[in-house]
Amino acid sequence: MVNKKWPKHTILAIAIITTWLKTYIVYQIGFSITIDNVRQEAILFLSPLSLLLFLYGLSLFFQKQKNKNQYLLVMALVTSIILYGNVAFYRFFSDFITLPVLFQTDNFGDLGSSAAASVYTTDILYFSDFILLLTAVKLLQIKEENKESRKRHRKAYFVLSGAILFLNLGLAEAERPQLLTRSFDREMLVKNLGMYNYHLYDIYVQSKSQAQRAFADGSELTDVHSYVRANQVEPSEEMLGIAEGKNLIVVTLESMQTFTLNQEMNGQTITPFLNSLTEDEDTVYFPNFYHQTGLGKTSDSEFLLENSLYPLSGGAVFFTHGGNTYNSMAEKLGNQGYATNVQHANNKSFWNRDMMYESLGIDEFLDIQSYNVEEGQAVNWGMKDIPFFEQSVAHMAEMPQPFYSRLITLTNHHPFTLDEEDQLINEFDSNSGTLNRFFQTTRYLDEAVKELFDDLKEQGLYENSIIVMYGDHYGISENHNDAMAQYLGKEITPYESAQLQRVPFFVHIPGSGQGHVNDKISGQVDLRPTILNLMGVESDTDMQFGSDLFSEEHEEFTIFRDGRYVTDDYVFAGNTCYENGTGAEISQEYCAPFSERALAELNYSERVINGDLLRFYDEETGHLLDTEQ
Ligand code: GP9
Ligand code: MN
């Protein structure tokens, strides 16, 4: 072997192939990445390659074989450390490393001790590519390179590595549309982009938001503050504190839309239980309540609920600004002695919830690990809502009271599939399978909510709780307009499309006798002030954009995240001003003043988030803090 001369790029080829294969094997053994089909497996296999080709390929710019080798060895070591670092981190946190966790010093206490305890001697195998490469460098003799061919080969090589990157991104986009703009979940990013590209992407996203934060100071808060104070309303005396001291249960109704309530589909009732609540003596129902979410979908609705700030126009704020200072509803209730938690049977890094919930001051996150999903209890995205509610209520029975517990449902999620035994009504008969099935999953969610109420009664939690339920966002996008038009029996104009952004909102206060239909125009940004007033928790010095829906002074002006808005008189959508009620197109002049305010309000909110400005604000006193702090 010693006398034989090996082809000139042997070392590079060994480096790429060993690291590539090792990374793929580590994906299988070091993490529990869920793979649903062959295409996902193929993407997972391909994903480490593009960056390795590029990074290791830079060795082609070195002239001497010795320098090439040294460079490759350093890179093999660096990639091994990154991968192994993630494995060790994953052992404790079941999550991938993201830049902010490295800078959150309070994490380090945990990190240090857990990392030490999670290192085994066999972990040396995570460096096997490096070891093999080192051996190859020592043993193999490599042929000299000819200068002429070098440049040509190099060019071809980088074209190939670019092509592989695009192939990877293309496959990932097909598997997960809007992967990068929405950046759902670290696991999804890792399995579609590969660990190394994921880290580059993470560095980009996090440094962008850090840079904006670094240049911000407290003075930027002055006009936001005046705006918020000027739009503040007095709470309703009748409702203020009506649920003081009770447990607060907030249910997120996945993808539920108001158009299904009090309606039939081919003679079948879609939401019998929720319909009964719209006439219930203890329930307030809001038929003109709109979602205001953007790309962050469910997580945006949580953001609106907790902070009464608008989510961002680009990307999911849970991801991009998960480390900001917030003054969330959970934190405020926590300060009143409430135990606070979120229950959701999904992996905890989805929407970066595990990080964001810390910033929101939520005491506990009961994620999929807290559930026992038995045979037949999972469909579509995971655990079915009925067993989910049942186990969540069992968790509640163990919680110290009063508690604030949020339940996030999952079954009524695109692509809206159900097991046969859970199909309580037939499918619709349009050309959109999505819409056809949506009625069935909505019907299932309605049934699940009914069972939730029963479970709460059984556990003796019902009487002493208030139950708030809201739809998080639309389930049926504009891609299904033809099918929607068939169901509604009318054309889906931009006006109708805006009306379809209504999601249900219920406030159920057992024994209160306060039930009524409140048809004010309202949105998710109003959840926080409305709920806090019911709980008797003051929020009149808080930096919040919504207002109490029980207040006489609540202004009927609801702004969507994309700039559309609805007032009691007008609807602005598709750059057209419509009369609310008739849907008639009217002159832009009517809408102009609202358009300006809508833009200003969204900008104010965005500025608060991008600059992390709440760190300069004392919500106790309503004063701006010294910028130096
Ligand atoms: C995921 C669930 C659904 O945990 O909240 O997210 P969505 O896709 O609706 O935003
Ligand atoms: Mn959702």
XYZ file of C-alpha atoms and ligand atoms in Angstrom:
640
model
C 0.000 0.000 0.000
C 2.838 2.303 0.886
C 4.302 2.251 -2.624
C 1.099 2.713 -4.491
C 0.145 6.292 -5.410
C -3.517 7.076 -4.998
C -5.521 9.407 -7.283
C -5.121 13.028 -6.400
C -8.511 13.670 -4.749
C -8.603 10.478 -2.719
C -8.292 12.260 0.626
C -11.065 14.715 -0.227
C -13.314 11.871 -1.361
C -12.641 9.932 1.823
C -13.357 13.007 3.922
C -16.671 13.714 2.218
C -17.906 10.155 2.148
C -16.977 9.314 5.737
C -18.465 12.490 7.215
C -21.552 12.167 5.043
C -22.210 8.570 6.029
C -21.327 9.169 9.641
C -23.755 12.097 9.798
C -26.523 9.988 8.321
C -25.851 7.187 10.806
C -25.800 9.692 13.683
C -29.191 11.013 12.551
C -30.480 7.482 13.097
C -28.827 6.700 16.408
C -28.227 10.048 18.084
C -31.661 11.620 17.676
C -35.216 10.476 17.382
C -36.110 12.029 14.074
C -39.492 10.911 12.763
C -39.545 9.780 9.170
C -42.904 9.128 7.561
C -42.038 8.046 4.038
C -39.296 7.150 1.594
C -39.001 10.662 0.240
C -38.280 12.009 3.724
C -35.684 9.301 4.221
C -34.072 10.237 0.905
C -33.928 13.910 1.885
C -32.453 12.991 5.238
C -29.777 10.948 3.513
C -28.966 13.655 0.992
C -29.122 16.573 3.404
C -25.565 16.589 4.814
C -23.995 16.434 1.373
C -24.382 19.922 -0.054
C -22.575 21.687 2.735
C -19.881 19.027 3.017
C -19.137 19.258 -0.691
C -18.778 22.994 -0.405
C -16.917 23.189 2.876
C -14.516 20.326 2.234
C -14.219 21.399 -1.401
C -12.554 24.626 -0.335
C -9.483 22.444 0.196
C -9.121 22.474 -3.590
C -7.816 26.012 -3.305
C -4.757 24.859 -1.411
C -1.771 24.015 -3.601
C 0.101 21.582 -1.425
C -1.357 18.230 -0.488
C -0.114 18.769 3.060
C -2.139 21.962 3.470
C -5.160 20.321 1.904
C -4.925 17.512 4.395
C -4.580 19.828 7.343
C -7.576 21.851 6.250
C -9.688 18.721 5.781
C -8.699 17.391 9.178
C -9.675 20.653 10.861
C -13.021 20.679 9.078
C -13.721 17.043 9.907
C -13.032 17.876 13.527
C -15.249 20.979 13.462
C -18.204 19.177 11.866
C -17.756 16.280 14.297
C -17.817 18.636 17.258
C -20.975 20.334 15.960
C -22.725 17.039 15.403
C -21.587 15.510 18.654
C -22.476 18.702 20.559
C -26.011 18.298 19.259
C -26.115 14.645 20.236
C -25.033 15.416 23.812
C -27.487 18.316 24.006
C -30.260 16.154 22.609
C -29.733 13.502 25.255
C -30.943 15.959 27.845
C -33.108 18.429 26.068
C -34.535 16.367 23.185
C -33.853 19.345 20.987
C -31.191 20.656 18.634
C -28.856 23.459 19.619
C -29.923 26.910 18.528
C -27.691 29.944 18.945
C -29.670 31.613 21.765
C -29.312 28.603 24.081
C -25.562 29.001 23.931
C -25.932 32.575 25.123
C -28.573 32.011 27.744
C -26.265 31.817 30.687
C -28.886 30.409 33.022
C -29.051 27.393 30.753
C -25.384 26.751 31.308
C -25.768 25.497 34.851
C -27.954 22.705 33.570
C -25.934 22.295 30.440
C -22.585 21.860 32.124
C -23.641 19.194 34.588
C -25.932 17.363 32.199
C -23.373 17.433 29.435
C -20.775 15.885 31.707
C -23.182 13.145 32.738
C -24.096 12.416 29.149
C -20.630 11.712 27.810
C -19.595 8.088 27.340
C -16.261 6.651 26.164
C -17.979 5.033 23.202
C -18.808 8.546 22.047
C -15.399 8.515 20.411
C -17.231 6.794 17.553
C -18.890 10.107 16.775
C -15.438 11.153 15.623
C -14.847 8.087 13.493
C -14.709 10.059 10.244
C -11.967 12.212 11.684
C -10.055 9.169 12.857
C -10.370 7.438 9.478
C -9.282 10.573 7.707
C -6.277 10.948 9.956
C -5.305 7.354 9.219
C -5.700 7.889 5.481
C -3.584 11.031 5.581
C -0.821 9.164 7.381
C -0.868 6.036 5.213
C -1.793 6.991 1.686
C 0.536 8.502 -0.877
C -1.219 10.827 -3.266
C -0.333 11.647 -6.861
C 0.714 15.190 -7.728
C -1.898 17.422 -9.266
C -1.525 18.885 -12.710
C -2.084 22.675 -12.671
C -3.969 22.843 -15.950
C -6.732 20.478 -15.057
C -7.022 21.853 -11.539
C -9.039 24.967 -12.339
C -11.346 23.146 -14.706
C -12.074 20.400 -12.230
C -12.582 22.856 -9.440
C -15.209 24.742 -11.376
C -17.082 21.586 -12.281
C -16.890 20.491 -8.677
C -18.512 23.654 -7.300
C -21.192 23.642 -9.973
C -22.020 20.115 -8.873
C -22.122 21.036 -5.205
C -24.415 24.016 -5.997
C -26.673 21.709 -7.973
C -26.907 19.319 -5.050
C -27.803 22.184 -2.719
C -30.650 23.214 -5.038
C -31.806 19.647 -5.409
C -31.915 19.374 -1.624
C -33.793 22.669 -1.215
C -36.206 21.705 -3.989
C -37.000 18.356 -2.408
C -37.372 20.007 0.992
C -39.710 22.651 -0.405
C -41.841 19.946 -1.991
C -41.939 18.035 1.278
C -42.493 21.105 3.473
C -43.711 24.178 1.595
C -42.375 27.458 2.988
C -39.887 25.639 5.156
C -37.532 28.580 5.386
C -40.005 31.432 5.570
C -42.122 29.720 8.167
C -39.333 27.816 9.900
C -41.701 25.602 11.835
C -39.619 23.309 13.829
C -35.987 22.629 14.433
C -36.464 18.921 13.801
C -38.020 19.692 10.453
C -35.206 22.065 9.563
C -32.570 19.528 10.500
C -34.169 16.702 8.630
C -34.760 18.738 5.493
C -31.659 20.900 5.371
C -29.194 18.732 7.228
C -27.552 19.572 10.536
C -24.843 21.770 9.071
C -27.066 23.891 6.839
C -29.521 24.157 9.711
C -26.839 25.787 11.856
C -25.943 28.270 9.135
C -29.604 29.155 8.764
C -30.016 29.468 12.519
C -27.009 31.781 12.732
C -28.485 33.949 9.982
C -31.949 34.223 11.583
C -30.642 34.865 15.073
C -27.992 37.382 14.101
C -30.461 39.352 12.069
C -32.745 39.793 15.036
C -29.825 40.434 17.399
C -28.553 43.214 15.158
C -31.919 44.967 15.164
C -32.075 44.590 18.907
C -28.589 46.017 19.423
C -29.417 49.237 17.620
C -32.689 49.832 19.469
C -33.107 51.987 22.537
C -35.896 52.935 24.915
C -36.658 56.272 23.262
C -38.277 54.355 20.407
C -40.978 53.377 22.808
C -42.234 56.909 23.429
C -44.621 57.239 20.503
C -45.720 53.599 20.717
C -46.545 54.279 24.340
C -48.596 57.397 23.547
C -50.456 55.491 20.841
C -51.302 52.602 23.154
C -52.405 54.900 25.982
C -54.552 57.001 23.629
C -56.449 53.896 22.494
C -57.019 52.512 25.954
C -60.551 51.753 27.122
C -62.317 51.502 30.488
C -63.334 47.954 31.423
C -66.978 46.999 31.832
C -67.944 47.248 35.485
C -70.261 44.307 35.247
C -67.654 41.869 33.929
C -64.541 43.157 35.679
C -63.219 40.489 38.043
C -66.169 38.171 37.428
C -63.817 35.150 37.263
C -61.341 36.334 39.853
C -59.525 33.484 41.563
C -60.988 30.818 39.257
C -58.900 28.455 37.162
C -58.446 29.717 33.644
C -58.593 27.119 30.881
C -57.865 28.391 27.379
C -58.516 26.002 24.508
C -57.016 26.614 21.076
C -59.441 25.208 18.515
C -57.127 24.125 15.707
C -58.161 25.528 12.300
C -61.763 26.067 13.352
C -63.639 28.658 11.322
C -66.836 30.478 12.185
C -68.521 29.598 8.896
C -69.107 26.074 10.202
C -71.020 27.205 13.294
C -74.805 27.159 13.340
C -74.688 25.775 9.803
C -75.382 22.509 8.104
C -73.494 20.639 5.415
C -75.730 18.489 3.227
C -78.286 18.401 6.019
C -75.796 17.435 8.741
C -75.022 19.687 11.702
C -71.289 20.419 11.816
C -70.816 21.729 15.358
C -73.777 20.650 17.526
C -72.080 21.232 20.875
C -70.603 24.632 20.059
C -73.938 25.621 18.550
C -75.601 24.893 21.864
C -73.025 27.103 23.569
C -73.944 30.039 21.339
C -77.298 30.054 23.151
C -76.074 29.000 26.554
C -76.821 31.087 29.642
C -73.237 30.925 30.878
C -71.471 31.495 27.551
C -70.591 34.628 25.662
C -70.147 33.916 21.962
C -68.405 36.302 19.546
C -69.471 35.636 15.950
C -67.468 38.571 14.541
C -64.099 37.639 15.954
C -61.188 37.419 13.466
C -57.832 35.687 13.543
C -54.824 37.957 13.035
C -52.118 35.413 12.443
C -49.381 35.397 9.814
C -46.852 32.766 8.849
C -46.515 31.550 12.430
C -50.069 30.107 12.363
C -50.903 28.493 15.734
C -47.880 30.066 17.399
C -48.875 33.521 16.147
C -52.275 33.061 17.749
C -50.569 32.144 21.012
C -48.410 35.228 20.678
C -51.456 37.454 20.204
C -53.190 35.819 23.146
C -50.283 36.126 25.563
C -49.023 39.561 24.587
C -51.723 41.447 22.703
C -49.039 42.344 20.187
C -49.290 41.539 16.483
C -47.079 38.775 15.152
C -44.520 39.622 12.475
C -45.078 40.179 8.775
C -42.226 37.817 7.870
C -41.470 34.569 9.679
C -42.765 33.210 12.938
C -42.069 35.501 15.876
C -41.809 32.435 18.145
C -38.681 31.552 16.175
C -37.184 34.905 15.382
C -37.771 36.593 18.746
C -38.042 33.732 21.185
C -35.581 35.374 23.571
C -37.221 38.792 23.915
C -38.582 40.309 27.083
C -42.358 39.977 27.177
C -45.007 40.781 29.715
C -47.278 37.870 28.984
C -50.651 36.990 30.367
C -49.076 33.857 31.868
C -46.506 35.930 33.703
C -49.165 38.278 35.053
C -51.312 35.426 36.271
C -48.214 33.761 37.669
C -47.628 36.908 39.725
C -51.143 36.498 41.113
C -50.281 33.042 42.414
C -51.476 31.042 39.417
C -49.705 27.879 38.323
C -49.260 28.330 34.574
C -48.788 25.738 31.862
C -49.434 24.732 28.289
C -50.570 21.254 27.299
C -49.994 20.133 23.740
C -49.328 16.606 22.473
C -46.605 17.485 20.004
C -42.847 17.671 20.120
C -41.798 20.617 22.230
C -39.480 22.288 19.755
C -42.298 22.729 17.248
C -42.633 26.484 16.733
C -39.710 26.849 19.144
C -42.283 26.599 21.910
C -39.843 25.258 24.479
C -37.706 28.404 24.221
C -40.531 30.858 23.760
C -42.529 29.566 26.706
C -39.592 30.363 28.963
C -39.567 33.916 27.676
C -43.318 34.081 28.241
C -42.825 32.996 31.838
C -44.958 29.850 31.477
C -44.070 27.552 34.377
C -44.517 24.225 32.651
C -44.918 22.765 29.170
C -46.623 19.387 29.062
C -45.606 18.211 25.602
C -45.937 14.825 23.915
C -43.711 13.262 26.598
C -46.475 13.868 29.152
C -49.001 11.828 27.191
C -49.567 8.164 26.814
C -50.673 7.632 23.243
C -52.206 4.202 22.971
C -52.993 2.113 19.927
C -55.627 3.858 17.822
C -55.267 7.165 19.678
C -53.223 8.950 17.037
C -54.154 10.210 13.595
C -52.803 12.799 11.184
C -50.453 15.059 13.208
C -50.534 13.012 16.370
C -52.679 12.360 19.387
C -56.411 12.658 18.834
C -58.153 15.489 20.632
C -60.519 13.313 22.686
C -57.827 11.289 24.508
C -55.690 14.448 24.585
C -58.392 16.321 26.505
C -58.967 13.367 28.772
C -55.316 13.131 29.787
C -54.952 16.913 29.986
C -57.842 17.130 32.434
C -56.231 14.338 34.442
C -53.087 16.506 34.567
C -55.192 19.445 35.726
C -56.554 17.397 38.584
C -52.978 17.181 39.861
C -52.184 20.868 39.450
C -52.117 23.320 42.339
C -55.072 25.699 42.066
C -55.732 28.255 40.825
C -54.091 27.391 37.521
C -53.955 28.825 34.054
C -53.757 25.928 31.625
C -53.742 26.238 27.861
C -54.796 23.268 25.737
C -53.751 23.218 22.092
C -55.719 20.772 19.941
C -54.342 19.071 16.840
C -56.812 16.784 15.073
C -58.549 19.444 12.981
C -55.327 20.174 11.136
C -54.566 20.075 7.454
C -54.801 17.541 5.701
C -57.829 16.809 7.930
C -57.650 13.049 7.997
C -59.594 10.907 10.472
C -59.998 7.254 11.313
C -63.278 5.867 10.168
C -64.672 5.430 13.677
C -64.185 9.158 14.339
C -66.048 10.298 11.246
C -69.323 11.467 12.734
C -70.661 13.039 9.553
C -70.111 12.400 5.856
C -67.627 14.203 3.674
C -68.713 17.181 1.619
C -68.959 16.639 -2.152
C -66.827 19.382 -3.722
C -63.720 18.967 -5.871
C -61.547 19.756 -2.848
C -60.806 16.744 -0.680
C -59.368 19.173 1.853
C -62.645 21.042 2.301
C -64.659 17.815 2.135
C -62.730 16.324 5.033
C -62.529 19.607 6.948
C -66.212 19.333 7.865
C -65.597 15.925 9.385
C -62.585 16.951 11.449
C -64.410 20.090 12.598
C -67.268 17.850 13.690
C -64.765 15.692 15.575
C -63.284 18.739 17.330
C -66.774 19.789 18.378
C -67.302 16.338 19.886
C -63.967 16.557 21.653
C -64.911 19.890 23.235
C -68.141 18.366 24.486
C -66.135 15.588 26.105
C -63.744 18.128 27.587
C -66.649 19.750 29.412
C -67.733 16.311 30.669
C -64.196 15.436 31.750
C -63.924 18.696 33.692
C -67.237 18.005 35.419
C -66.158 14.474 36.265
C -62.926 15.679 37.824
C -64.779 18.356 39.807
C -62.880 21.138 38.048
C -65.730 22.616 36.043
C -67.472 24.792 38.623
C -64.376 26.600 39.696
C -62.992 27.302 36.223
C -63.607 29.614 33.327
C -63.231 28.134 29.876
C -62.111 30.326 27.016
C -61.969 28.874 23.500
C -60.738 30.460 20.309
C -59.999 29.357 16.734
C -56.341 29.873 15.879
C -56.480 30.574 12.125
C -58.229 29.504 8.941
C -58.191 25.843 7.976
C -59.267 26.359 4.382
C -56.984 28.585 2.353
C -57.843 30.537 -0.753
C -56.646 27.619 -2.860
C -60.028 26.068 -2.187
C -62.147 29.039 -3.219
C -64.067 27.119 -5.869
C -65.086 24.466 -3.395
C -65.927 27.113 -0.789
C -68.046 28.942 -3.339
C -69.945 25.714 -3.929
C -70.566 25.282 -0.201
C -71.505 28.894 0.516
C -73.442 29.291 -2.703
C -71.686 32.530 -3.571
C -68.545 33.736 -5.261
C -65.496 34.221 -3.018
C -64.572 37.863 -3.580
C -61.826 39.515 -1.503
C -64.675 40.772 0.696
C -65.946 37.229 1.300
C -62.442 35.989 1.801
C -61.952 38.531 4.598
C -65.226 37.400 6.189
C -63.923 33.846 6.100
C -61.111 34.869 8.457
C -63.606 34.743 11.300
C -62.798 32.154 13.930
C -64.970 31.240 16.903
C -64.424 32.793 20.306
C -66.247 31.673 23.430
C -66.065 32.704 27.058
C -67.805 30.174 29.265
C -68.223 31.099 32.939
C -70.102 28.325 34.760
C -72.922 29.595 36.907
C -72.493 33.217 35.863
C -75.746 33.625 33.934
C -73.862 36.140 31.772
C -74.379 34.316 28.477
C -75.101 36.400 25.376
C -73.983 36.903 21.806
C -71.528 39.773 21.481
C -71.369 40.677 17.820
C -68.713 43.352 18.029
C -65.960 43.269 15.433
C -62.972 41.946 17.312
C -59.773 39.945 16.982
C -57.205 37.832 18.763
C -55.292 40.915 19.879
C -58.277 41.601 22.168
C -58.040 38.256 23.974
C -55.507 39.294 26.591
C -57.147 42.498 27.842
C -60.577 40.846 27.788
C -59.454 37.795 29.756
C -57.319 39.739 32.222
C -60.264 41.988 33.100
C -62.481 38.951 33.675
C -59.780 37.557 35.968
C -59.625 40.872 37.804
C -55.985 41.419 36.867
C -55.167 44.997 35.965
C -53.551 45.620 32.623
C -54.165 49.317 32.119
C -50.479 50.193 32.210
C -49.508 47.349 29.866
C -48.181 47.779 26.359
C -51.029 46.025 24.587
C -52.752 46.797 21.325
C -56.098 45.111 21.883
C -58.960 46.150 24.094
C -61.526 44.603 26.425
C -64.446 43.311 24.362
C -66.867 43.829 27.222
C -66.049 47.507 27.389
C -68.522 49.981 25.948
C -65.572 51.828 24.466
C -64.098 48.911 22.485
C -63.481 50.231 18.980
C -64.728 48.005 16.191
C -61.608 47.997 14.083
C -59.766 44.712 13.573
C -56.544 44.648 11.612
C -55.302 41.465 9.955
C -51.601 40.709 9.939
C -51.480 41.196 6.167
C -52.952 44.703 6.319
C -56.575 43.871 5.553
C -59.013 45.158 8.145
C -62.635 45.169 9.175
C -64.600 47.897 10.926
C -68.331 47.985 11.681
C -68.812 49.962 8.461
C -66.033 48.873 6.126
C -63.957 45.955 5.000
C -60.638 46.648 3.315
C -59.344 43.710 1.313
C -57.644 43.126 -2.037
C -56.829 46.861 -2.083
C -60.524 47.598 -2.325
C -62.823 49.340 0.111
C -66.122 47.516 0.698
C -69.166 48.363 2.686
C -69.472 45.928 5.572
C -72.703 43.977 5.418
C -73.544 44.415 1.733
C -70.067 43.777 0.321
C -70.565 46.641 -2.126
C -67.401 48.266 -3.463
C -67.184 51.871 -2.294
C -64.758 54.749 -2.726
C -61.295 54.354 -1.172
C -61.899 57.643 0.627
C -63.988 55.882 3.224
C -61.217 53.503 4.066
C -58.263 55.894 3.767
C -58.070 57.038 7.422
C -58.321 53.450 8.655
C -55.716 52.257 6.188
C -53.277 54.718 7.609
C -54.005 53.697 11.176
C -53.807 50.007 10.347
C -50.350 50.474 8.923
C -49.218 52.587 11.865
C -50.485 50.081 14.409
C -48.806 47.132 12.715
C -45.576 49.119 12.515
C -45.653 50.082 16.165
C -46.120 46.496 17.173
C -43.385 45.310 14.840
C -41.023 47.907 16.254
C -41.643 46.708 19.803
C -40.715 43.178 18.790
C -37.758 43.906 16.534
C -36.150 46.229 19.061
C -37.065 44.017 22.012
C -38.406 47.267 23.442
C -40.335 45.836 26.369
C -37.010 45.484 28.145
C -37.160 49.288 28.440
C -40.642 49.342 29.898
C -41.945 48.994 33.428
C -45.448 47.644 33.103
C -46.100 48.098 36.820
C -45.884 51.862 36.601
C -46.321 52.379 32.868
C -43.015 54.265 32.746
C -40.155 53.950 30.336
C -37.082 52.605 32.034
C -33.759 54.322 31.896
C -32.193 53.270 28.598
C -28.983 52.370 30.389
C -30.637 49.488 32.234
C -48.222 22.186 15.978
C -49.601 22.696 15.947
C -50.048 23.026 14.548
O -47.708 21.964 17.228
O -49.740 23.758 16.811
O -49.399 24.110 14.045
P -49.930 24.958 12.794
O -49.421 24.292 11.564
O -51.419 24.978 12.839
O -49.353 26.310 13.008
Mn -52.968 25.762 13.996
